[in-house]
């Protein structure tokens, strides 16, 4: 039997979808960072698999990351609720700021997760 590549396996194991918005700012969240590069990845088989790369807009927002999420039934029991999200890592870079690498973020079915990221000037 042919073995699935890691991302195909991941998508089949997480058949539902959720979404992610990343809000990038500086000065303790006071100013948005335009044109920051946001990368969303998943850790599979001990390696980092990039799923999206997108730049922030003038409001410091990168939006519309549609990501696989675990099935709805996995969030319905107290014994599985903590494991009901699909886990991703987000990295943000911009030439004027220190890079932030592999921030953990969870995505739930049918929900938009908002991840605020505050960058420090380089």
mmCIF file with all atom_site columns, C-alpha atoms in Angstrom, residues 6-46:
data_model
loop_
_atom_site.group_PDB
_atom_site.id
_atom_site.type_symbol
_atom_site.label_atom_id
_atom_site.label_alt_id
_atom_site.label_comp_id
_atom_site.label_asym_id
_atom_site.label_entity_id
_atom_site.label_seq_id
_atom_site.pdbx_PDB_ins_code
_atom_site.Cartn_x
_atom_site.Cartn_y
_atom_site.Cartn_z
_atom_site.occupancy
_atom_site.B_iso_or_equiv
_atom_site.pdbx_formal_charge
_atom_site.auth_seq_id
_atom_site.auth_comp_id
_atom_site.auth_asym_id
_atom_site.auth_atom_id
_atom_site.pdbx_PDB_model_num
ATOM 1  C CA . UNK A 1 6  ? 2.697   14.047 5.570  1.00 0.00 ? 6  UNK A CA 1
ATOM 2  C CA . UNK A 1 7  ? 0.501   16.971 4.457  1.00 0.00 ? 7  UNK A CA 1
ATOM 3  C CA . UNK A 1 8  ? -1.994  14.707 2.647  1.00 0.00 ? 8  UNK A CA 1
ATOM 4  C CA . UNK A 1 9  ? -2.194  12.525 5.759  1.00 0.00 ? 9  UNK A CA 1
ATOM 5  C CA . UNK A 1 10 ? -2.649  15.633 7.963  1.00 0.00 ? 10 UNK A CA 1
ATOM 6  C CA . UNK A 1 11 ? -5.483  16.982 5.796  1.00 0.00 ? 11 UNK A CA 1
ATOM 7  C CA . UNK A 1 12 ? -7.279  13.618 5.813  1.00 0.00 ? 12 UNK A CA 1
ATOM 8  C CA . UNK A 1 13 ? -6.902  13.334 9.605  1.00 0.00 ? 13 UNK A CA 1
ATOM 9  C CA . UNK A 1 14 ? -8.308  16.887 10.025 1.00 0.00 ? 14 UNK A CA 1
ATOM 10 C CA . UNK A 1 15 ? -11.207 16.999 7.552  1.00 0.00 ? 15 UNK A CA 1
ATOM 11 C CA . UNK A 1 16 ? -12.909 20.136 8.872  1.00 0.00 ? 16 UNK A CA 1
ATOM 12 C CA . UNK A 1 17 ? -11.758 23.757 8.610  1.00 0.00 ? 17 UNK A CA 1
ATOM 13 C CA . UNK A 1 18 ? -11.095 26.744 10.797 1.00 0.00 ? 18 UNK A CA 1
ATOM 14 C CA . UNK A 1 19 ? -9.375  30.016 10.023 1.00 0.00 ? 19 UNK A CA 1
ATOM 15 C CA . UNK A 1 20 ? -6.604  32.213 11.349 1.00 0.00 ? 20 UNK A CA 1
ATOM 16 C CA . UNK A 1 21 ? -5.984  35.971 11.377 1.00 0.00 ? 21 UNK A CA 1
ATOM 17 C CA . UNK A 1 22 ? -2.600  37.322 12.440 1.00 0.00 ? 22 UNK A CA 1
ATOM 18 C CA . UNK A 1 23 ? -2.415  40.919 13.706 1.00 0.00 ? 23 UNK A CA 1
ATOM 19 C CA . UNK A 1 24 ? 1.131   42.290 13.732 1.00 0.00 ? 24 UNK A CA 1
ATOM 20 C CA . UNK A 1 25 ? 2.039   45.438 15.631 1.00 0.00 ? 25 UNK A CA 1
ATOM 21 C CA . UNK A 1 26 ? 4.849   47.183 17.481 1.00 0.00 ? 26 UNK A CA 1
ATOM 22 C CA . UNK A 1 27 ? 5.180   49.541 20.475 1.00 0.00 ? 27 UNK A CA 1
ATOM 23 C CA . UNK A 1 28 ? 3.156   47.259 22.767 1.00 0.00 ? 28 UNK A CA 1
ATOM 24 C CA . UNK A 1 29 ? 0.446   46.931 20.126 1.00 0.00 ? 29 UNK A CA 1
ATOM 25 C CA . UNK A 1 30 ? 0.086   50.668 19.427 1.00 0.00 ? 30 UNK A CA 1
ATOM 26 C CA . UNK A 1 31 ? 1.194   50.678 15.760 1.00 0.00 ? 31 UNK A CA 1
ATOM 27 C CA . UNK A 1 32 ? 0.436   48.147 13.003 1.00 0.00 ? 32 UNK A CA 1
ATOM 28 C CA . UNK A 1 33 ? 3.348   46.712 11.024 1.00 0.00 ? 33 UNK A CA 1
ATOM 29 C CA . UNK A 1 34 ? 2.755   46.861 7.266  1.00 0.00 ? 34 UNK A CA 1
ATOM 30 C CA . UNK A 1 35 ? 4.364   44.309 4.907  1.00 0.00 ? 35 UNK A CA 1
ATOM 31 C CA . UNK A 1 36 ? 5.506   41.879 7.619  1.00 0.00 ? 36 UNK A CA 1
ATOM 32 C CA . UNK A 1 37 ? 5.899   38.360 6.258  1.00 0.00 ? 37 UNK A CA 1
ATOM 33 C CA . UNK A 1 38 ? 3.675   35.852 8.082  1.00 0.00 ? 38 UNK A CA 1
ATOM 34 C CA . UNK A 1 39 ? 4.317   32.145 7.662  1.00 0.00 ? 39 UNK A CA 1
ATOM 35 C CA . UNK A 1 40 ? 1.909   29.496 8.960  1.00 0.00 ? 40 UNK A CA 1
ATOM 36 C CA . UNK A 1 41 ? 3.256   25.962 9.274  1.00 0.00 ? 41 UNK A CA 1
ATOM 37 C CA . UNK A 1 42 ? 2.443   22.638 10.873 1.00 0.00 ? 42 UNK A CA 1
ATOM 38 C CA . UNK A 1 43 ? 4.915   20.302 12.568 1.00 0.00 ? 43 UNK A CA 1
ATOM 39 C CA . UNK A 1 44 ? 4.698   16.857 10.964 1.00 0.00 ? 44 UNK A CA 1
ATOM 40 C CA . UNK A 1 45 ? 7.013   13.899 11.381 1.00 0.00 ? 45 UNK A CA 1
ATOM 41 C CA . UNK A 1 46 ? 9.503   15.987 13.338 1.00 0.00 ? 46 UNK A CA 1
#
